Structures are given as structure tokens and as C-alpha cells.
Coordinates of C-alpha atoms and ligand atoms in Angstrom, one line a residue:
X1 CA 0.0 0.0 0.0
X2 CA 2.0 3.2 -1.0
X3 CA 2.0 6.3 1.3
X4 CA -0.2 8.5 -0.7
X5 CA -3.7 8.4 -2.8
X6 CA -3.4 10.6 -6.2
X7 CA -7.2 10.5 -7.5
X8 CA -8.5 10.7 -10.7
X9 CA -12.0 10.3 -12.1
X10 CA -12.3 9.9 -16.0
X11 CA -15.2 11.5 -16.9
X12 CA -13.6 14.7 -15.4
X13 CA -12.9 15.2 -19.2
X14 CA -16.8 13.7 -20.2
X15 CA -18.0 17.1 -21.3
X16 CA -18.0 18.5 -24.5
X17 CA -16.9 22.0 -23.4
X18 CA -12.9 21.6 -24.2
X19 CA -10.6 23.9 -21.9
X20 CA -8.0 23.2 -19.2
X21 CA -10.1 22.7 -16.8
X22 CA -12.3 20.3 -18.1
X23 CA -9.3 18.4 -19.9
X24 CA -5.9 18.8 -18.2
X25 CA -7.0 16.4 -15.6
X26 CA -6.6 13.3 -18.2
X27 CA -3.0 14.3 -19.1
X28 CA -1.8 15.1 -15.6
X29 CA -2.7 12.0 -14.7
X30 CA -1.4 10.0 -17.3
X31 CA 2.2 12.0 -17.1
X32 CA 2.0 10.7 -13.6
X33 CA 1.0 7.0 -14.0
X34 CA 4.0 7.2 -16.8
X35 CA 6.5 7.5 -14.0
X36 CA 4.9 4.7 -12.1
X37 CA 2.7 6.6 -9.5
X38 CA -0.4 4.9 -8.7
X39 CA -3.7 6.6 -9.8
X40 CA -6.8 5.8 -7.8
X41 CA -10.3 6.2 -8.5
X42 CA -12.4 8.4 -6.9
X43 CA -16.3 8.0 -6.0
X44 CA -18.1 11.0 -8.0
X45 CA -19.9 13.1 -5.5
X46 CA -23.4 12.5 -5.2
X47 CA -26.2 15.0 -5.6
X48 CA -27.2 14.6 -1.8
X49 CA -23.1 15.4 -0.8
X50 CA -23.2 18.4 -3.0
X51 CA -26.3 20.0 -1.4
X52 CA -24.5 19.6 1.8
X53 CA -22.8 23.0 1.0
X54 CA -25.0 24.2 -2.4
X55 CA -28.2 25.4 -3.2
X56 CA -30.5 22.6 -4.3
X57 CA -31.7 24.8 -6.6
X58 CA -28.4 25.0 -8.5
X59 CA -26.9 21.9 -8.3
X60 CA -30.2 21.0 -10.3
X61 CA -29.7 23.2 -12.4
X62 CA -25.9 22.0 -13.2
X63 CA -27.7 18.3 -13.3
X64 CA -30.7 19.2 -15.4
X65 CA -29.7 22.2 -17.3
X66 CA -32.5 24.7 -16.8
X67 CA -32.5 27.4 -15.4
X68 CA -29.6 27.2 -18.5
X69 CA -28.2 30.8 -17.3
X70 CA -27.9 29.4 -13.9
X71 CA -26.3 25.6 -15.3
X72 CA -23.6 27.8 -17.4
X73 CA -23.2 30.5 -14.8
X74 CA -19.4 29.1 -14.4
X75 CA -18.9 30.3 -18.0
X76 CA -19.1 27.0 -19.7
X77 CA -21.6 26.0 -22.4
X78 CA -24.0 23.2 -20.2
X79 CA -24.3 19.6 -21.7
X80 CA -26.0 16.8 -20.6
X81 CA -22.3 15.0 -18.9
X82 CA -21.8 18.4 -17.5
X83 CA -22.7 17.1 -14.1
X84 CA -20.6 13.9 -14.5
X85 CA -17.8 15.9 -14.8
X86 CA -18.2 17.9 -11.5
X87 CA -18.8 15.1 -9.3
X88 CA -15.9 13.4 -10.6
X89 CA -13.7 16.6 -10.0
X90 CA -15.3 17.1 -6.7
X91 CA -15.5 13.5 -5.9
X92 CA -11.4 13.2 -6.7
X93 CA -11.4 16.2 -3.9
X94 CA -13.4 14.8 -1.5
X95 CA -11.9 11.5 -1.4
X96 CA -8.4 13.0 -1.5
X97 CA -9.6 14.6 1.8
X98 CA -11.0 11.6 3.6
X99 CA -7.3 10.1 2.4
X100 CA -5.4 13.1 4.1
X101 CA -7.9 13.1 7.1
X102 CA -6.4 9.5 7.8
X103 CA -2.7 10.8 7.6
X104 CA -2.5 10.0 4.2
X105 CA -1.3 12.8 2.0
X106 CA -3.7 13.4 -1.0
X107 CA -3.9 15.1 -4.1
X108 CA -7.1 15.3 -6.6
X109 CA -6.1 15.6 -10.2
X110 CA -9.3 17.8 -10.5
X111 CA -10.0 21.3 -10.7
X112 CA -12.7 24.6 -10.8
X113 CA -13.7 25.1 -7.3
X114 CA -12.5 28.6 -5.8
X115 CA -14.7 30.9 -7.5
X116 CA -17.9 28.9 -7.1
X117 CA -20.4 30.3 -4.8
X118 CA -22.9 28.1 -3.1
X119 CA -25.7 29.1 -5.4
X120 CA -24.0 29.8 -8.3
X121 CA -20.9 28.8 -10.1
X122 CA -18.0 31.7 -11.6
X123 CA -15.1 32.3 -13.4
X124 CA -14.8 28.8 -14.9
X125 CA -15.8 26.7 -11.4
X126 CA -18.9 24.9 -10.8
X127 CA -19.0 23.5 -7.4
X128 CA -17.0 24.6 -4.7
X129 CA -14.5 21.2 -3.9
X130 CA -12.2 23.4 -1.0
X131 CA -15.2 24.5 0.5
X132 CA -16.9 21.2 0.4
X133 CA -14.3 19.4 1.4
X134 CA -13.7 21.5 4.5
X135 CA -17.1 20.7 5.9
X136 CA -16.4 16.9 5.7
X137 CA -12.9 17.2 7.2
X138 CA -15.0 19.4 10.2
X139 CA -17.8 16.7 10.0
X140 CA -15.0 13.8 10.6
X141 CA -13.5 15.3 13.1
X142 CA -10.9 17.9 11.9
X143 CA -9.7 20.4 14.7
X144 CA -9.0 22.8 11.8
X145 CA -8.8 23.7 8.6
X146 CA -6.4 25.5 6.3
X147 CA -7.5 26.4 3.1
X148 CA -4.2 27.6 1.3
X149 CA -5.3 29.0 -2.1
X150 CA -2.4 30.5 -4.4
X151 CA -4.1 30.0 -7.7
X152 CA -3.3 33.6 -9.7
X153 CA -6.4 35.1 -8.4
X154 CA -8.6 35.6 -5.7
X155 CA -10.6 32.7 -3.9
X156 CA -14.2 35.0 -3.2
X157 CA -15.9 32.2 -3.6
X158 CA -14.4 30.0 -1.1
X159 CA -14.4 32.6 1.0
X160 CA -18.0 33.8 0.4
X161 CA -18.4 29.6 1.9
X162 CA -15.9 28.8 4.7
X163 CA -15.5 32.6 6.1
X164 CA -18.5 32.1 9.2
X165 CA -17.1 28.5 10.2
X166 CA -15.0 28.9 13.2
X167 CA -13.0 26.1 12.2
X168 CA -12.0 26.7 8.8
X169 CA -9.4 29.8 7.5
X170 CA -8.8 31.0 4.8
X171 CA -5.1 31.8 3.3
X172 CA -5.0 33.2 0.0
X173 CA -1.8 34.3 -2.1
X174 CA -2.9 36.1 -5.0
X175 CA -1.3 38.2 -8.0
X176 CA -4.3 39.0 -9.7
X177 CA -7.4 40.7 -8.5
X178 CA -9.9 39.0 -9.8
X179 CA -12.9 37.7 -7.5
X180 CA -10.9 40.0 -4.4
X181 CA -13.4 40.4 -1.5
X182 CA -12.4 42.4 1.9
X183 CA -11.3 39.2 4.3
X184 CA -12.2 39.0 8.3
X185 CA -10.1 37.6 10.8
X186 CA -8.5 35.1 11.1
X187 CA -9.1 35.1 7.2
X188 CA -6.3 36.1 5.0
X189 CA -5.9 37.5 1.6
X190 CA -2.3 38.9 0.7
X191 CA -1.4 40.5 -2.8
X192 CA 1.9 39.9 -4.8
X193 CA 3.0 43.0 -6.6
X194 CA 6.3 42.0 -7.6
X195 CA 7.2 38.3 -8.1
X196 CA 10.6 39.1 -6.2
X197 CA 8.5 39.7 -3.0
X198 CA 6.1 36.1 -4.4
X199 CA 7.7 34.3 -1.8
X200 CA 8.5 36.1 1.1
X201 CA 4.8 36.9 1.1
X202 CA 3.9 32.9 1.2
X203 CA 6.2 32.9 4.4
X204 CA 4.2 35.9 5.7
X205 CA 0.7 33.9 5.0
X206 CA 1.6 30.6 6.6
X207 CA 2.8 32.7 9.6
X208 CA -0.4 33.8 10.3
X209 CA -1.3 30.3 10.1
X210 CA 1.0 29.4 12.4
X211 CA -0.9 31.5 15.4
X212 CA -3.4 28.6 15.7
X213 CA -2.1 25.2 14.5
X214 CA -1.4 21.8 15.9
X215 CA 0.1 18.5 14.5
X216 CA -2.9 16.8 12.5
X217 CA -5.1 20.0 11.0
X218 CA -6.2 19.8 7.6
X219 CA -4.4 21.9 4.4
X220 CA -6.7 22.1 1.7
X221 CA -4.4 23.4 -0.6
X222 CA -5.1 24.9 -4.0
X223 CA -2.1 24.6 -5.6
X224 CA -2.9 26.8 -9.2
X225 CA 0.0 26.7 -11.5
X226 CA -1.6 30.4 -13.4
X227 CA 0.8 32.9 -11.4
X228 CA 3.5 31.4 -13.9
X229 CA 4.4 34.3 -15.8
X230 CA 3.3 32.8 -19.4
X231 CA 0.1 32.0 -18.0
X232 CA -2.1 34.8 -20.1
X233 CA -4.9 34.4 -17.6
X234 CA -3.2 35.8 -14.4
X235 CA 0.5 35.3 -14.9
X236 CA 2.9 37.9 -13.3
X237 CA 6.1 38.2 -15.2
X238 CA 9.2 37.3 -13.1
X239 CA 7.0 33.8 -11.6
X240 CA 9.3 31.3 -13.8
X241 CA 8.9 27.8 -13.1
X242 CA 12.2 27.7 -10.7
X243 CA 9.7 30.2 -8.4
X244 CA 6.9 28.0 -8.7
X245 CA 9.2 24.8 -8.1
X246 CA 10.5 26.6 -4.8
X247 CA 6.7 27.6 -3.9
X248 CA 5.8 23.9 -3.7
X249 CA 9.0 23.0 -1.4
X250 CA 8.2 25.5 0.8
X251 CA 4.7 24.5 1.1
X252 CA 5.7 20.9 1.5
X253 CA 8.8 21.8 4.2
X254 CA 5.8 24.0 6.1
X255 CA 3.1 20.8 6.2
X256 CA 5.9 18.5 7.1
X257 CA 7.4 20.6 9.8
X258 CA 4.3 21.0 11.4
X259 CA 2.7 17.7 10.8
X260 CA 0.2 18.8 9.0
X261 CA -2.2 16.4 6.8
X262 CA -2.6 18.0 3.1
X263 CA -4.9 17.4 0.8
X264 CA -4.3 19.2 -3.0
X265 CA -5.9 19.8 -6.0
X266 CA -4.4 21.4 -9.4
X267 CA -6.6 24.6 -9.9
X268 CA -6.1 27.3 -12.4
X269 CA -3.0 26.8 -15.2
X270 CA -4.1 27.9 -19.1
X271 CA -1.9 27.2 -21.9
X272 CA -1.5 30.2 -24.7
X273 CA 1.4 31.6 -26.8
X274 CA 3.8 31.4 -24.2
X275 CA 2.3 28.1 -22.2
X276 CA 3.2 25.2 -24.0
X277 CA 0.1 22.5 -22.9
X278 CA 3.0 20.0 -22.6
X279 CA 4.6 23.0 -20.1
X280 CA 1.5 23.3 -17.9
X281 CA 1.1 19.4 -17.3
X282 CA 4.9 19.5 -16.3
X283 CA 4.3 22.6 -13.8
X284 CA 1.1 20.4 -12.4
X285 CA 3.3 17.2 -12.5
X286 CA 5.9 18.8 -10.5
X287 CA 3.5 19.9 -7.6
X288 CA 1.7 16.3 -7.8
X289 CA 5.6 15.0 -7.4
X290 CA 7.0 17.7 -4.8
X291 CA 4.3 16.8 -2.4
X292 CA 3.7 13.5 -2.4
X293 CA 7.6 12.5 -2.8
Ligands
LIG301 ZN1 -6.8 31.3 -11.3

């Protein structure tokens, strides 16, 4: 039995709307089964789970498609496998929680979550997996929760979720300012303005984590790969892929230190002119690799 879960749910990719987030999934995980890591399957979450933390109302809408403004309010066309796709991506989360919960170390190839509010979706997420997530960790158990989000931009959807649970906080590094929302303690939203100052402001975030934290709390981290600066949708230049690659070690040296359980997903990372796909599934790869290794 090998020391970690990695989970991956094919019909992530089942829709017919084509973009990273609905396809990347399928090619991280197969760049990772390559070099021998073992891929489990996820359960997709069920319609009950979802309306644990969402609207009815919505996630029949995303299941049904109608209202249709509400089912594509993410920003995606709706189809009928468009709900097959969330619950695996959601489902790989989920699980890859319950995994971390047990002290194994997790990490859903699956992402789209930290926009979605819990009666709509946003900016290209549906369902909400970090804040879901969270309230099973809390519902198993958990002391605490840390949901670290350093996609490019802003989590206002996860935070819009987790911010009135006195057991979950929120630590968000961003570089862009989309979806910003004015954070309450012991919440935590810190901007990047220059990618020389990208890390010292990581230290400065899990510091203020640091305040409340004992061995065995739950990271939910988000770990977007968009900050890299050839990322068109929220890349900042100076973030190479040596920055990223030092972001995930401290991370991983942080949740080890403190004996932390973690439990990962790949979030935001777009290819373009200057984003190679093959580049982005490397960058996603390397995060999968530097925290579970
Ligand atoms: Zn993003």
C-alpha cells in the first residue's frame, strides 16, 4: 500500500466544453501513471453530498440544465455530462480529503472550485471542492482547517463559503485581482506585486497560520499553477517555473514541519502563446511530485 492516494475520475474530461479545466485532468494523470505513480479512483460526489454545501436549486440546475443561465453560470456551455464531470472533479477532492484526514497525503487531479459560490458557479468553477471538502474534514473530526489558495487570483468564492465556520481559515496568495473580496479575521488575503516579493509573502501567509495550528489539521491546498508568468490568464512576469518549483518545497517543508495532513488539487494553469500545454502538465506534474515524494 504506497503512502499517498493521487485520484483521478475519467469523466472529469466527459463534457464537451474543451478547456483546461475540463481536460488537463486526463493528461496530468497520465504523465504521472508514466513515471509509475499509482492513480486511484475516486467515488463521484453524489447529488445529496453536493447539497451539503449548495443550493439545491443550483446543483439541479448544473444536473438538469435549466434554469440554462444558472447551469452555465461558471462560464461554460452546459451539456447533458456536465454534471458527471463535477462530481468526478469534486469527488477526486473529496476522497483526496478523507485520504489526508487518515494521515495520508492526498492530491485530486481535478480542478474549478475557488470561484464557485454556493448558489452559483464563476469564473470557470462549478461546485466549490475546497469548501466542500472542509465541511467533511469538520464533520469527521478535523480540529481545523487550512485552506491555502495560491491559484493567480482571488478565492471570493471559497471565501464567500468557509469565512462564518469557526473552524475553517482561509489563506489566500494572490497576483491577480480577480474575485478579491475584503477578508475578516483570522481570514487572509495577501497580494503579490512583484514576483521578487512572491515568496516572502507565502512565508508571511503561513505565519499567520502558524498562530493557531497543531500536529494533524487539515491543508486544503489549491495549488494553481496560473501565477507562472506565461500563464495569459493571471500570470505575473518574473514567476518562472524555478519560483513555482521553490513555492511547492516550501509548502511541502511548512506541512511536514508542522505535521500537518494536506490534501491538494491542481486549480487554475491555461496554456497560450507562451504556455506550452506540454509545459503546464509538467508545472502540475511537479506539484503532484514535490508533495507526495
Ligand atoms: Zn486562477
Amino acid at each position: 500500500m504506497s503512502n499517498y492516494r493521487i485520484f483521478y475520475h475519467p469523466d472529469t474530461i466527459s463534457t464537451t466544453h474543451s478547456f483546461d479545466t475540463t481536460r488537463k485532468g486526463a493528461d496530468v494523470a497520465e504523465a504521472l501513471a508514466s513515471q509509475g505513480w499509482l492513480i486511484s479512483t475516486p467515488t463521484p460526489l453524489s447529488v445529496a453530498e453536493a447539497t451539503q454545501t449548495h443550493s439545491a436549486d443550483y446543483v439541479d440546475a448544473i444536473v438538469r440544465g435549466t434554469p440554462r443561465d444558472l447551469a452555465k453560470s461558471q462560464g461554460f456551455p452546459w451539456d447533458a455530462q456536465m454534471w458527471h464531470s463535477v462530481a468526478a472533479q469534486n469527488g477526486a477532492l473529496r476522497d483526496a480529503v478523507l485520504s489526508a484526514i487518515t494521515g495520508i497525503p492526498a492530491y485530486a487531479v481535478s480542478a474549478g472550485f475557488h470561484h464557485a459560490r454556493s448558489n452559483h458557479g464563476a469564473g470557470f468553477c462549478t461546485l466549490n471542492g475546497l469548501a466542500i471538502g472542509a465541511d467533511i474534514a469538520l464533520k469527521n473530526g478535523v480540529r481545523k482547517v487550512f485552506i491555502l489558495d495560491v491559484d493567480a487570483h482571488c478565492g471570493g468564492g471559497t471565501y464567500s463559503m468557509v469565512h462564518d465556520y469557526a473552524h475553517i481559515v482561509h489563506l489566500d496568495l494572490s497576483v491577480h485581482h480577480y474575485d478579491q473580496y475584503p477578508p475578516t479575521s483570522p481570514h487572509q488575503l495577501l497580494f503579490v506585486n512583484h514576483a521578487s516579493d512572491y515568496l516572502t509573502r507565502l512565508q508571511q501567509l503561513l505565519s499567520y497560520a502558524e498562530v493557531d495550528l497543531q500536529a494533524g489539521d487539515l491543508v486544503i491546498y489549491n495549488a494553481g499553477m496560473d501565477p507562472y508568468e506565461g500563464c495569459d490568464l493571471g500570470g505575473m512576469p518574473g514567476i518562472d517555473g524555478v519560483l513555482l518549483q521553490q513555492r511547492e518545497a516550501l509548502v511541502t517543508a511548512w506541512i511536514r514541519r508542522h505535521q500537518l495532513n494536506v490534501a491538494a488539487c491542481l486549480a487554475g494553469g491555461y496554456n497560450g502563446a507562451d504556455f506550452s500545454h506540454q509545459e503546464l502538465i509538467a508545472m502540475h506534474v511537479m506539484s503532484v511530485t514535490t508533495l507526495l515524494q
